[in-house]
PDB file of C-alpha atoms in Angstrom:
ATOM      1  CA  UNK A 907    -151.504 -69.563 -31.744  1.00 55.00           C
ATOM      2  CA  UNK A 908    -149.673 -69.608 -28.446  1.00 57.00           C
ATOM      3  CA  UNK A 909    -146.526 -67.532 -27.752  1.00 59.00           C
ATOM      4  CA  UNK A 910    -144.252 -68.130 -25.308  1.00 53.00           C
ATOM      5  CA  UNK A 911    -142.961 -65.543 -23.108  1.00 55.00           C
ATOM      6  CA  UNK A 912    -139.068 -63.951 -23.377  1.00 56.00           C
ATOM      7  CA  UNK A 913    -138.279 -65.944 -20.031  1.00 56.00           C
ATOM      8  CA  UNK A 914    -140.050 -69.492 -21.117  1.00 57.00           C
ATOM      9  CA  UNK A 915    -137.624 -70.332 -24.291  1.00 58.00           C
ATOM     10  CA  UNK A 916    -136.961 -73.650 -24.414  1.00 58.00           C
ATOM     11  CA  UNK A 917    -133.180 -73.405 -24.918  1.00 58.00           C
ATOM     12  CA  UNK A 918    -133.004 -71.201 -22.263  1.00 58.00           C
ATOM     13  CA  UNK A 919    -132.184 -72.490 -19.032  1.00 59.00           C
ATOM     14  CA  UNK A 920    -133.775 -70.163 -15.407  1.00 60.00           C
ATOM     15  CA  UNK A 921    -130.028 -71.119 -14.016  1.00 61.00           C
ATOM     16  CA  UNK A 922    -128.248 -70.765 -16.855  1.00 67.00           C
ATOM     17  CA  UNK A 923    -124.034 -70.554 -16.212  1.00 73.00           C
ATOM     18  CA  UNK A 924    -122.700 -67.102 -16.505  1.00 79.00           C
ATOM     19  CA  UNK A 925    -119.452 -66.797 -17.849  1.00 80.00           C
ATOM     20  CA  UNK A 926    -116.377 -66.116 -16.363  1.00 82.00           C
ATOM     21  CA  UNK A 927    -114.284 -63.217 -16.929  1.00 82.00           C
ATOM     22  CA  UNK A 928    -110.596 -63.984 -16.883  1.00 82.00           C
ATOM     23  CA  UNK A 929    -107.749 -60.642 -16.852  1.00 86.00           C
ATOM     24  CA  UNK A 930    -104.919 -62.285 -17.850  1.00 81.00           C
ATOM     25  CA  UNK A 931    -101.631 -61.152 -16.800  1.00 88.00           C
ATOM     26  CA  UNK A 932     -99.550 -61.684 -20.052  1.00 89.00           C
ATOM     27  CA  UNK A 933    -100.222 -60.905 -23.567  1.00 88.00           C
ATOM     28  CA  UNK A 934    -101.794 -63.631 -26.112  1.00 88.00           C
ATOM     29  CA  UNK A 935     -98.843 -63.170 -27.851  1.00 90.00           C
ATOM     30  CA  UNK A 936     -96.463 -63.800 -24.945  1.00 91.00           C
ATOM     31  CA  UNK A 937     -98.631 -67.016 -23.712  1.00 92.00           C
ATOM     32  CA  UNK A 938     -98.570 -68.288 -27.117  1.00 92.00           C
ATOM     33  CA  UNK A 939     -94.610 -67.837 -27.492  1.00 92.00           C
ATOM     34  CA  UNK A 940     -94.363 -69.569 -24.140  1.00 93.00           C
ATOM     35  CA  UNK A 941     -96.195 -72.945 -25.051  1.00 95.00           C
ATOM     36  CA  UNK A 942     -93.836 -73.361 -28.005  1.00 95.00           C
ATOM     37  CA  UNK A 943     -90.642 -72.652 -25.910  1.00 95.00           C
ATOM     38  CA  UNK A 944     -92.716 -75.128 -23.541  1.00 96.00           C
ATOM     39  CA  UNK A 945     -93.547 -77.497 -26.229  1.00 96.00           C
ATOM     40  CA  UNK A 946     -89.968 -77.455 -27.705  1.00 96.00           C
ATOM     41  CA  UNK A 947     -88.387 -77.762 -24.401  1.00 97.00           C
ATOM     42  CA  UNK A 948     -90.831 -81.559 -24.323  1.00 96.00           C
ATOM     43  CA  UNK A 949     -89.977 -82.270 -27.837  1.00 96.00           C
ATOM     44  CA  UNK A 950     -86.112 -82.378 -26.524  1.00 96.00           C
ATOM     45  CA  UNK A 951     -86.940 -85.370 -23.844  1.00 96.00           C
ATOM     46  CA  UNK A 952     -88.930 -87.705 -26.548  1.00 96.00           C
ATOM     47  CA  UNK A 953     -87.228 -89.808 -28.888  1.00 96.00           C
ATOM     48  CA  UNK A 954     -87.118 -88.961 -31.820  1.00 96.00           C
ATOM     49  CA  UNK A 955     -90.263 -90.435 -33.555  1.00 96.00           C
ATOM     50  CA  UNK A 956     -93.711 -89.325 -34.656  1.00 97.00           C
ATOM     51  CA  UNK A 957     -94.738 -88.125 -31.180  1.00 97.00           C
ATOM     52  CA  UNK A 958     -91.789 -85.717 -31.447  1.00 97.00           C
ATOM     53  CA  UNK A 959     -92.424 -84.900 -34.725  1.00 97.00           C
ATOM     54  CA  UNK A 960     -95.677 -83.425 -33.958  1.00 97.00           C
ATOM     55  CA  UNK A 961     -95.285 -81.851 -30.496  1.00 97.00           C
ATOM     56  CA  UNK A 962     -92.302 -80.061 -32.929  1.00 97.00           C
ATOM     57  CA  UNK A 963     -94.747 -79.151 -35.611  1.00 97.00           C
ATOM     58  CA  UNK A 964     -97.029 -77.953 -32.648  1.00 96.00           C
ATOM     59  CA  UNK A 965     -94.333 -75.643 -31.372  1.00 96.00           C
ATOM     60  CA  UNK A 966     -94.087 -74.303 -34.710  1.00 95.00           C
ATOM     61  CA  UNK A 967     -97.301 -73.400 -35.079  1.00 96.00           C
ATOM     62  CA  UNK A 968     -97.458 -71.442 -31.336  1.00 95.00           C
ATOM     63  CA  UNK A 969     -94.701 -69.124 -32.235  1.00 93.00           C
ATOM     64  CA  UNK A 970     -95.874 -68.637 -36.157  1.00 94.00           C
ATOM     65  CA  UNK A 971     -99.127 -67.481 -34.083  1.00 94.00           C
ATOM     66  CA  UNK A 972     -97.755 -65.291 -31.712  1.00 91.00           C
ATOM     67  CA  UNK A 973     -95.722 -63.490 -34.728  1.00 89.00           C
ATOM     68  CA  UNK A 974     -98.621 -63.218 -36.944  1.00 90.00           C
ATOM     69  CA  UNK A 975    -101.211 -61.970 -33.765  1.00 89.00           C
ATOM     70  CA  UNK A 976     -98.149 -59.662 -32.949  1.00 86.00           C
ATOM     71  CA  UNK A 977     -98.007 -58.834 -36.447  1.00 86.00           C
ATOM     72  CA  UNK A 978    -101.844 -57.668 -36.672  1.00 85.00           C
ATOM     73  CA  UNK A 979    -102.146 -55.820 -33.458  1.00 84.00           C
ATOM     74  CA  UNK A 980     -99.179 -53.674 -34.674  1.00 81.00           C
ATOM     75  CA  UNK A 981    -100.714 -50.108 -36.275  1.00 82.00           C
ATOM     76  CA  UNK A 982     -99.056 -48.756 -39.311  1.00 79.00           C
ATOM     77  CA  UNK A 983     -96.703 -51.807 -40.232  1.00 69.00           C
ATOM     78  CA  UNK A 984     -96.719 -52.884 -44.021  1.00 70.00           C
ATOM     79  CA  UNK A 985     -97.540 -56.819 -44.319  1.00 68.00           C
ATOM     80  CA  UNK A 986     -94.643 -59.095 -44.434  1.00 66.00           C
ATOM     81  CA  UNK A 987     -93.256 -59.717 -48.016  1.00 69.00           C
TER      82      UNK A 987
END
């Protein structure tokens, strides 16, 4: 039986794309906070209606993330009752 080599895989590509390292500047919390002040801030301009209804429901679920990733990063706090 024939084995191929480490560098002849056939998923693996010779030029394959290397990924790119982003530092962000602001906090995963913070960025997520700021899309639902961002997606609240659309909601106002649409009329009221299902597409308000869910970019609301969207904001919503930004800032419940940003609490609850805030929430976990956060040593020695008791979960929230």
């Amino acid at each position: 039986m024939r084995t191929l080599s480490r560098s002849r895989l056939p998923w693996e590509k010779e030029h394959a794309m290397q990924r790119r390292r982003i530092n962000q500047t602001t906090s995963f919390e913070e960025r997520l906070a700021e899309h639902g002040r961002a997606l609240r801030q659309k909601a106002k301009s649409l009329p009221p209606g299902v597409e308000r209804e869910q970019t609301i429901r969207k904001a919503r679920q930004a800032e419940t993330g940003a609490q609850i990733s805030e929430w976990l990063s956060t040593p020695g706090l008791p979960a929230p009752e």
